[in-house]
């Protein structure tokens, strides 16, 4: 069975500074990895995904994530944080094949960007 | 609309009552998912449909929970004899074919059992 760990419940960063939200995963084979963002009282919004190819993937709102197979990690990054980036971020994994299509989510990381 | 639509947005019901939650996926999406999210937690998988059939219902917590998708589009999640522990936000998502396709989520239905 697949699993995702987000080791930090809360990340605080000053506006303009780079941000990193950590994610590690466990799955058999090469995974499909996703990041979603959730604003208060809203559904989840897709940010980016890794399927195959370049380990650095770029997504919406200037976010990017780096896939590291040896460390089984998929950390979310942004070079310069904005106050409006403050939200709850979820990493998710889906196995590469088979009947299991559902995403397995981490517990989430609350990002707060301080002005 | 272009996105996943869920109704109602909020539902308050008494313990023991029956509720139905509706999901209208993005047109053309064959895959549909139901998740449950409790406060401060990540979404928890309930059931996955491919077309009209439930391809994986391993996340349904017990037999009080049931979901249908009779025409391969709209889906209804049904909860019988609701309990206070069922209170959560129920999220629906849809995606196109392909293991790498991202899922698009609706705004959710907040269910409160009193």
PDB file of C-alpha atoms in Angstrom:
ATOM      1  CA  UNK A   1       0.000   0.000   0.000  1.00  0.00           C
ATOM      2  CA  UNK A   2       1.160   3.526  -0.708  1.00  0.00           C
ATOM      3  CA  UNK A   3       1.647   6.248   1.882  1.00  0.00           C
ATOM      4  CA  UNK A   4       2.696   9.879   2.099  1.00  0.00           C
ATOM      5  CA  UNK A   5       4.362  11.737   4.947  1.00  0.00           C
ATOM      6  CA  UNK A   6       4.414  15.477   5.427  1.00  0.00           C
ATOM      7  CA  UNK A   7       6.696  15.863   8.442  1.00  0.00           C
ATOM      8  CA  UNK A   8       5.842  19.495   9.180  1.00  0.00           C
ATOM      9  CA  UNK A   9       2.380  20.469  10.331  1.00  0.00           C
ATOM     10  CA  UNK A  10       3.254  24.148  10.065  1.00  0.00           C
ATOM     11  CA  UNK A  11       5.762  26.139   8.018  1.00  0.00           C
ATOM     12  CA  UNK A  12       6.287  29.861   8.534  1.00  0.00           C
ATOM     13  CA  UNK A  13       8.271  31.989   6.115  1.00  0.00           C
ATOM     14  CA  UNK A  14       8.741  35.704   5.548  1.00  0.00           C
ATOM     15  CA  UNK A  15       7.355  37.239   2.388  1.00  0.00           C
ATOM     16  CA  UNK A  16       9.978  37.338  -0.340  1.00  0.00           C
ATOM     17  CA  UNK A  17      11.955  34.441   1.107  1.00  0.00           C
ATOM     18  CA  UNK A  18      12.130  31.020  -0.529  1.00  0.00           C
ATOM     19  CA  UNK A  19       9.795  28.358   0.816  1.00  0.00           C
ATOM     20  CA  UNK A  20       9.950  24.573   0.991  1.00  0.00           C
ATOM     21  CA  UNK A  21       7.167  22.212   2.018  1.00  0.00           C
ATOM     22  CA  UNK A  22       8.427  18.680   2.522  1.00  0.00           C
ATOM     23  CA  UNK A  23       6.915  15.410   1.327  1.00  0.00           C
ATOM     24  CA  UNK A  24       8.168  11.841   1.348  1.00  0.00           C
ATOM     25  CA  UNK A  25       6.349   8.848  -0.060  1.00  0.00           C
ATOM     26  CA  UNK A  26       6.261   5.076  -0.039  1.00  0.00           C
ATOM     27  CA  UNK A  27       4.958   3.143  -3.047  1.00  0.00           C
ATOM     28  CA  UNK A  28       5.976   0.137  -5.114  1.00  0.00           C
ATOM     29  CA  UNK A  29       7.487   1.094  -8.432  1.00  0.00           C
ATOM     30  CA  UNK A  30       7.730   4.554  -9.906  1.00  0.00           C
ATOM     31  CA  UNK A  31       5.040   6.770  -8.425  1.00  0.00           C
ATOM     32  CA  UNK A  32       2.820   9.491  -9.735  1.00  0.00           C
ATOM     33  CA  UNK A  33       3.102  12.435  -7.338  1.00  0.00           C
ATOM     34  CA  UNK A  34       0.874  15.458  -6.899  1.00  0.00           C
ATOM     35  CA  UNK A  35       0.628  18.664  -4.904  1.00  0.00           C
ATOM     36  CA  UNK A  36      -2.656  20.312  -4.054  1.00  0.00           C
ATOM     37  CA  UNK A  37      -3.465  23.539  -2.193  1.00  0.00           C
ATOM     38  CA  UNK A  38      -6.532  24.206  -0.078  1.00  0.00           C
ATOM     39  CA  UNK A  39      -7.718  27.657   0.918  1.00  0.00           C
ATOM     40  CA  UNK A  40     -10.160  28.076   3.840  1.00  0.00           C
ATOM     41  CA  UNK A  41     -13.608  26.623   3.122  1.00  0.00           C
ATOM     42  CA  UNK A  42     -12.563  25.661  -0.383  1.00  0.00           C
ATOM     43  CA  UNK A  43     -11.928  22.425  -2.219  1.00  0.00           C
ATOM     44  CA  UNK A  44      -8.486  21.238  -3.223  1.00  0.00           C
ATOM     45  CA  UNK A  45      -6.804  22.927  -6.162  1.00  0.00           C
ATOM     46  CA  UNK A  46      -4.251  21.081  -8.290  1.00  0.00           C
ATOM     47  CA  UNK A  47      -0.791  22.691  -8.324  1.00  0.00           C
ATOM     48  CA  UNK A  48       1.530  20.301 -10.139  1.00  0.00           C
ATOM     49  CA  UNK A  49       2.398  16.668 -10.768  1.00  0.00           C
ATOM     50  CA  UNK A  50       5.324  14.408 -11.515  1.00  0.00           C
ATOM     51  CA  UNK A  51       4.736  11.566 -13.939  1.00  0.00           C
ATOM     52  CA  UNK A  52       8.063  10.928 -15.624  1.00  0.00           C
ATOM     53  CA  UNK A  53      10.989  12.801 -17.143  1.00  0.00           C
ATOM     54  CA  UNK A  54      12.643  15.885 -15.688  1.00  0.00           C
ATOM     55  CA  UNK A  55      12.878  15.664 -11.908  1.00  0.00           C
ATOM     56  CA  UNK A  56      12.013  19.355 -11.527  1.00  0.00           C
ATOM     57  CA  UNK A  57       8.404  20.079 -12.395  1.00  0.00           C
ATOM     58  CA  UNK A  58       6.846  23.508 -12.601  1.00  0.00           C
ATOM     59  CA  UNK A  59       3.262  24.269 -11.720  1.00  0.00           C
ATOM     60  CA  UNK A  60       0.760  26.991 -11.018  1.00  0.00           C
ATOM     61  CA  UNK A  61       1.464  30.278  -9.198  1.00  0.00           C
ATOM     62  CA  UNK A  62       5.249  29.949  -9.508  1.00  0.00           C
ATOM     63  CA  UNK A  63       5.467  26.718  -7.527  1.00  0.00           C
ATOM     64  CA  UNK A  64       7.800  23.906  -8.456  1.00  0.00           C
ATOM     65  CA  UNK A  65       8.670  20.529  -6.986  1.00  0.00           C
ATOM     66  CA  UNK A  66      11.687  18.284  -7.174  1.00  0.00           C
ATOM     67  CA  UNK A  67      11.351  14.528  -7.445  1.00  0.00           C
ATOM     68  CA  UNK A  68      14.172  12.654  -5.739  1.00  0.00           C
ATOM     69  CA  UNK A  69      13.899   8.917  -6.236  1.00  0.00           C
ATOM     70  CA  UNK A  70      16.772   7.938  -3.958  1.00  0.00           C
ATOM     71  CA  UNK A  71      15.306   9.918  -1.073  1.00  0.00           C
ATOM     72  CA  UNK A  72      11.701   9.108  -2.035  1.00  0.00           C
ATOM     73  CA  UNK A  73      10.875  12.788  -1.716  1.00  0.00           C
ATOM     74  CA  UNK A  74       8.848  15.340  -3.639  1.00  0.00           C
ATOM     75  CA  UNK A  75       9.345  18.671  -1.907  1.00  0.00           C
ATOM     76  CA  UNK A  76       7.344  21.713  -2.976  1.00  0.00           C
ATOM     77  CA  UNK A  77       9.289  24.929  -3.487  1.00  0.00           C
ATOM     78  CA  UNK A  78       8.883  28.545  -4.475  1.00  0.00           C
ATOM     79  CA  UNK A  79      11.749  31.021  -4.872  1.00  0.00           C
ATOM     80  CA  UNK A  80       9.905  34.008  -3.394  1.00  0.00           C
ATOM     81  CA  UNK A  81       6.880  33.556  -1.125  1.00  0.00           C
ATOM     82  CA  UNK A  82       3.806  35.770  -1.200  1.00  0.00           C
ATOM     83  CA  UNK A  83       1.372  36.435   1.647  1.00  0.00           C
ATOM     84  CA  UNK A  84      -1.344  35.061  -0.647  1.00  0.00           C
ATOM     85  CA  UNK A  85       0.464  31.690  -0.692  1.00  0.00           C
ATOM     86  CA  UNK A  86      -0.697  31.129   2.889  1.00  0.00           C
ATOM     87  CA  UNK A  87      -2.852  28.000   2.759  1.00  0.00           C
ATOM     88  CA  UNK A  88      -2.930  24.274   3.514  1.00  0.00           C
ATOM     89  CA  UNK A  89      -0.807  22.153   1.193  1.00  0.00           C
ATOM     90  CA  UNK A  90      -1.243  18.457   0.508  1.00  0.00           C
ATOM     91  CA  UNK A  91       1.096  16.006  -1.160  1.00  0.00           C
ATOM     92  CA  UNK A  92      -0.464  12.926  -2.754  1.00  0.00           C
ATOM     93  CA  UNK A  93       0.706   9.727  -4.438  1.00  0.00           C
ATOM     94  CA  UNK A  94      -0.869   7.288  -6.872  1.00  0.00           C
ATOM     95  CA  UNK A  95       0.706   3.959  -7.833  1.00  0.00           C
ATOM     96  CA  UNK A  96       1.913   3.768 -11.432  1.00  0.00           C
ATOM     97  CA  UNK A  97      -0.248   0.878 -12.508  1.00  0.00           C
ATOM     98  CA  UNK A  98      -2.920  -1.529 -11.445  1.00  0.00           C
ATOM     99  CA  UNK A  99      -6.456  -1.024 -10.336  1.00  0.00           C
ATOM    100  CA  UNK A 100      -5.699   1.429  -7.539  1.00  0.00           C
ATOM    101  CA  UNK A 101      -6.448   4.816  -9.076  1.00  0.00           C
ATOM    102  CA  UNK A 102      -7.182   6.778  -5.953  1.00  0.00           C
ATOM    103  CA  UNK A 103      -4.790   9.362  -4.590  1.00  0.00           C
ATOM    104  CA  UNK A 104      -3.386   8.823  -1.121  1.00  0.00           C
ATOM    105  CA  UNK A 105      -2.873  12.125   0.664  1.00  0.00           C
ATOM    106  CA  UNK A 106      -0.538  13.296   3.373  1.00  0.00           C
ATOM    107  CA  UNK A 107      -1.840  14.992   6.493  1.00  0.00           C
ATOM    108  CA  UNK A 108      -1.153  18.453   5.135  1.00  0.00           C
ATOM    109  CA  UNK A 109       1.178  21.346   5.933  1.00  0.00           C
ATOM    110  CA  UNK A 110      -0.145  24.758   6.902  1.00  0.00           C
ATOM    111  CA  UNK A 111       1.986  27.395   5.211  1.00  0.00           C
ATOM    112  CA  UNK A 112       1.937  30.886   6.667  1.00  0.00           C
ATOM    113  CA  UNK A 113       3.745  33.663   4.835  1.00  0.00           C
ATOM    114  CA  UNK A 114       4.384  36.596   7.108  1.00  0.00           C
ATOM    115  CA  UNK A 115       4.373  40.143   5.686  1.00  0.00           C
TER     116      UNK A 115
ATOM    117  CA  UNK B   1     -20.148  25.087 -15.040  1.00  0.00           C
ATOM    118  CA  UNK B   2     -16.745  23.823 -15.967  1.00  0.00           C
ATOM    119  CA  UNK B   3     -15.759  22.404 -12.601  1.00  0.00           C
ATOM    120  CA  UNK B   4     -16.920  19.659 -10.260  1.00  0.00           C
ATOM    121  CA  UNK B   5     -20.154  20.658  -8.563  1.00  0.00           C
ATOM    122  CA  UNK B   6     -21.307  19.313  -5.203  1.00  0.00           C
ATOM    123  CA  UNK B   7     -24.663  19.847  -3.561  1.00  0.00           C
ATOM    124  CA  UNK B   8     -25.639  20.770  -0.966  1.00  0.00           C
ATOM    125  CA  UNK B   9     -22.685  22.821   0.246  1.00  0.00           C
ATOM    126  CA  UNK B  10     -23.831  22.335   3.823  1.00  0.00           C
ATOM    127  CA  UNK B  11     -26.051  19.707   5.386  1.00  0.00           C
ATOM    128  CA  UNK B  12     -27.158  19.465   8.997  1.00  0.00           C
ATOM    129  CA  UNK B  13     -28.996  16.315   9.971  1.00  0.00           C
ATOM    130  CA  UNK B  14     -30.087  14.559  13.116  1.00  0.00           C
ATOM    131  CA  UNK B  15     -28.421  11.417  14.333  1.00  0.00           C
ATOM    132  CA  UNK B  16     -30.068   8.369  12.794  1.00  0.00           C
ATOM    133  CA  UNK B  17     -31.337  10.139   9.673  1.00  0.00           C
ATOM    134  CA  UNK B  18     -30.522   9.283   6.054  1.00  0.00           C
ATOM    135  CA  UNK B  19     -28.625  11.725   3.827  1.00  0.00           C
ATOM    136  CA  UNK B  20     -27.688  11.934   0.173  1.00  0.00           C
ATOM    137  CA  UNK B  21     -24.805  13.979  -1.171  1.00  0.00           C
ATOM    138  CA  UNK B  22     -24.601  14.750  -4.870  1.00  0.00           C
ATOM    139  CA  UNK B  23     -21.605  15.179  -7.171  1.00  0.00           C
ATOM    140  CA  UNK B  24     -21.695  16.448 -10.743  1.00  0.00           C
ATOM    141  CA  UNK B  25     -18.270  15.791 -12.319  1.00  0.00           C
ATOM    142  CA  UNK B  26     -16.525  17.555 -15.152  1.00  0.00           C
ATOM    143  CA  UNK B  27     -18.150  16.566 -18.431  1.00  0.00           C
ATOM    144  CA  UNK B  28     -16.328  13.693 -20.109  1.00  0.00           C
ATOM    145  CA  UNK B  29     -14.441  12.566 -17.017  1.00  0.00           C
ATOM    146  CA  UNK B  30     -14.839   8.818 -16.638  1.00  0.00           C
ATOM    147  CA  UNK B  31     -13.235   8.530 -13.202  1.00  0.00           C
ATOM    148  CA  UNK B  32     -15.018   9.819 -10.111  1.00  0.00           C
ATOM    149  CA  UNK B  33     -13.806   9.706  -6.497  1.00  0.00           C
ATOM    150  CA  UNK B  34     -15.327  10.371  -3.102  1.00  0.00           C
ATOM    151  CA  UNK B  35     -13.164  11.437  -0.183  1.00  0.00           C
ATOM    152  CA  UNK B  36     -13.884  12.449   3.394  1.00  0.00           C
ATOM    153  CA  UNK B  37     -11.913  15.152   5.162  1.00  0.00           C
ATOM    154  CA  UNK B  38     -12.016  15.775   8.884  1.00  0.00           C
ATOM    155  CA  UNK B  39     -10.729  18.993  10.413  1.00  0.00           C
ATOM    156  CA  UNK B  40      -6.956  19.192  10.265  1.00  0.00           C
ATOM    157  CA  UNK B  41      -6.618  15.983   8.292  1.00  0.00           C
ATOM    158  CA  UNK B  42      -5.851  15.044   4.727  1.00  0.00           C
ATOM    159  CA  UNK B  43      -8.619  13.680   2.508  1.00  0.00           C
ATOM    160  CA  UNK B  44      -9.403  10.039   3.179  1.00  0.00           C
ATOM    161  CA  UNK B  45     -10.404   7.853   0.224  1.00  0.00           C
ATOM    162  CA  UNK B  46     -13.893   6.355   0.238  1.00  0.00           C
ATOM    163  CA  UNK B  47     -14.779   5.020  -3.222  1.00  0.00           C
ATOM    164  CA  UNK B  48     -13.707   5.234  -6.868  1.00  0.00           C
ATOM    165  CA  UNK B  49     -15.917   4.843  -9.947  1.00  0.00           C
ATOM    166  CA  UNK B  50     -14.767   4.077 -13.469  1.00  0.00           C
ATOM    167  CA  UNK B  51     -17.814   4.756 -15.577  1.00  0.00           C
ATOM    168  CA  UNK B  52     -20.899   3.367 -13.889  1.00  0.00           C
ATOM    169  CA  UNK B  53     -19.196   0.751 -11.772  1.00  0.00           C
ATOM    170  CA  UNK B  54     -17.475   1.072  -8.429  1.00  0.00           C
ATOM    171  CA  UNK B  55     -13.931  -0.022  -9.231  1.00  0.00           C
ATOM    172  CA  UNK B  56     -12.746   0.268  -5.640  1.00  0.00           C
ATOM    173  CA  UNK B  57     -14.954   0.762  -2.578  1.00  0.00           C
ATOM    174  CA  UNK B  58     -12.349  -0.316  -0.048  1.00  0.00           C
ATOM    175  CA  UNK B  59     -12.445   3.036   1.729  1.00  0.00           C
ATOM    176  CA  UNK B  60     -16.099   2.939   2.717  1.00  0.00           C
ATOM    177  CA  UNK B  61     -16.026   2.692   6.531  1.00  0.00           C
ATOM    178  CA  UNK B  62     -19.034   0.401   6.947  1.00  0.00           C
ATOM    179  CA  UNK B  63     -22.236  -0.744   5.274  1.00  0.00           C
ATOM    180  CA  UNK B  64     -24.068   2.454   6.217  1.00  0.00           C
ATOM    181  CA  UNK B  65     -22.194   4.131   3.378  1.00  0.00           C
ATOM    182  CA  UNK B  66     -23.110   3.501  -0.250  1.00  0.00           C
ATOM    183  CA  UNK B  67     -22.552   5.327  -3.528  1.00  0.00           C
ATOM    184  CA  UNK B  68     -23.987   5.070  -7.017  1.00  0.00           C
ATOM    185  CA  UNK B  69     -23.251   6.465 -10.442  1.00  0.00           C
ATOM    186  CA  UNK B  70     -26.021   4.957 -12.583  1.00  0.00           C
ATOM    187  CA  UNK B  71     -25.353   6.753 -15.873  1.00  0.00           C
ATOM    188  CA  UNK B  72     -21.630   7.258 -15.539  1.00  0.00           C
ATOM    189  CA  UNK B  73     -21.900  10.947 -14.776  1.00  0.00           C
ATOM    190  CA  UNK B  74     -23.596  12.246 -11.620  1.00  0.00           C
ATOM    191  CA  UNK B  75     -22.846  10.325  -8.439  1.00  0.00           C
ATOM    192  CA  UNK B  76     -24.686  10.182  -5.132  1.00  0.00           C
ATOM    193  CA  UNK B  77     -23.124   9.244  -1.813  1.00  0.00           C
ATOM    194  CA  UNK B  78     -25.703   7.828   0.569  1.00  0.00           C
ATOM    195  CA  UNK B  79     -25.308   7.526   4.315  1.00  0.00           C
ATOM    196  CA  UNK B  80     -27.867   5.615   6.370  1.00  0.00           C
ATOM    197  CA  UNK B  81     -28.466   5.932  10.114  1.00  0.00           C
ATOM    198  CA  UNK B  82     -26.035   8.817  10.411  1.00  0.00           C
ATOM    199  CA  UNK B  83     -23.819   9.070  13.456  1.00  0.00           C
ATOM    200  CA  UNK B  84     -22.065  12.094  14.968  1.00  0.00           C
ATOM    201  CA  UNK B  85     -18.749  10.601  13.858  1.00  0.00           C
ATOM    202  CA  UNK B  86     -19.854  10.946  10.238  1.00  0.00           C
ATOM    203  CA  UNK B  87     -19.547  14.721  10.525  1.00  0.00           C
ATOM    204  CA  UNK B  88     -16.890  15.844   8.041  1.00  0.00           C
ATOM    205  CA  UNK B  89     -16.438  17.501   4.668  1.00  0.00           C
ATOM    206  CA  UNK B  90     -17.205  15.104   1.849  1.00  0.00           C
ATOM    207  CA  UNK B  91     -15.190  15.830  -1.267  1.00  0.00           C
ATOM    208  CA  UNK B  92     -15.857  14.625  -4.770  1.00  0.00           C
ATOM    209  CA  UNK B  93     -13.271  14.627  -7.563  1.00  0.00           C
ATOM    210  CA  UNK B  94     -13.175  13.582 -11.192  1.00  0.00           C
ATOM    211  CA  UNK B  95     -10.446  12.903 -13.690  1.00  0.00           C
ATOM    212  CA  UNK B  96      -9.942  11.775 -17.251  1.00  0.00           C
ATOM    213  CA  UNK B  97      -8.600   8.374 -18.261  1.00  0.00           C
ATOM    214  CA  UNK B  98      -4.969   7.647 -17.509  1.00  0.00           C
ATOM    215  CA  UNK B  99      -3.073   6.820 -14.375  1.00  0.00           C
ATOM    216  CA  UNK B 100      -1.245  10.136 -14.500  1.00  0.00           C
ATOM    217  CA  UNK B 101      -4.323  12.322 -14.867  1.00  0.00           C
ATOM    218  CA  UNK B 102      -4.830  14.812 -12.085  1.00  0.00           C
ATOM    219  CA  UNK B 103      -8.085  14.830 -10.165  1.00  0.00           C
ATOM    220  CA  UNK B 104     -10.191  17.973  -9.977  1.00  0.00           C
ATOM    221  CA  UNK B 105     -12.071  18.517  -6.743  1.00  0.00           C
ATOM    222  CA  UNK B 106     -15.393  20.078  -5.934  1.00  0.00           C
ATOM    223  CA  UNK B 107     -15.917  22.514  -3.078  1.00  0.00           C
ATOM    224  CA  UNK B 108     -17.205  19.764  -0.831  1.00  0.00           C
ATOM    225  CA  UNK B 109     -20.304  19.159   1.257  1.00  0.00           C
ATOM    226  CA  UNK B 110     -19.942  19.919   4.956  1.00  0.00           C
ATOM    227  CA  UNK B 111     -22.036  17.346   6.806  1.00  0.00           C
ATOM    228  CA  UNK B 112     -22.898  17.961  10.434  1.00  0.00           C
ATOM    229  CA  UNK B 113     -24.724  15.288  12.397  1.00  0.00           C
ATOM    230  CA  UNK B 114     -26.314  16.624  15.583  1.00  0.00           C
TER     231      UNK B 114
END
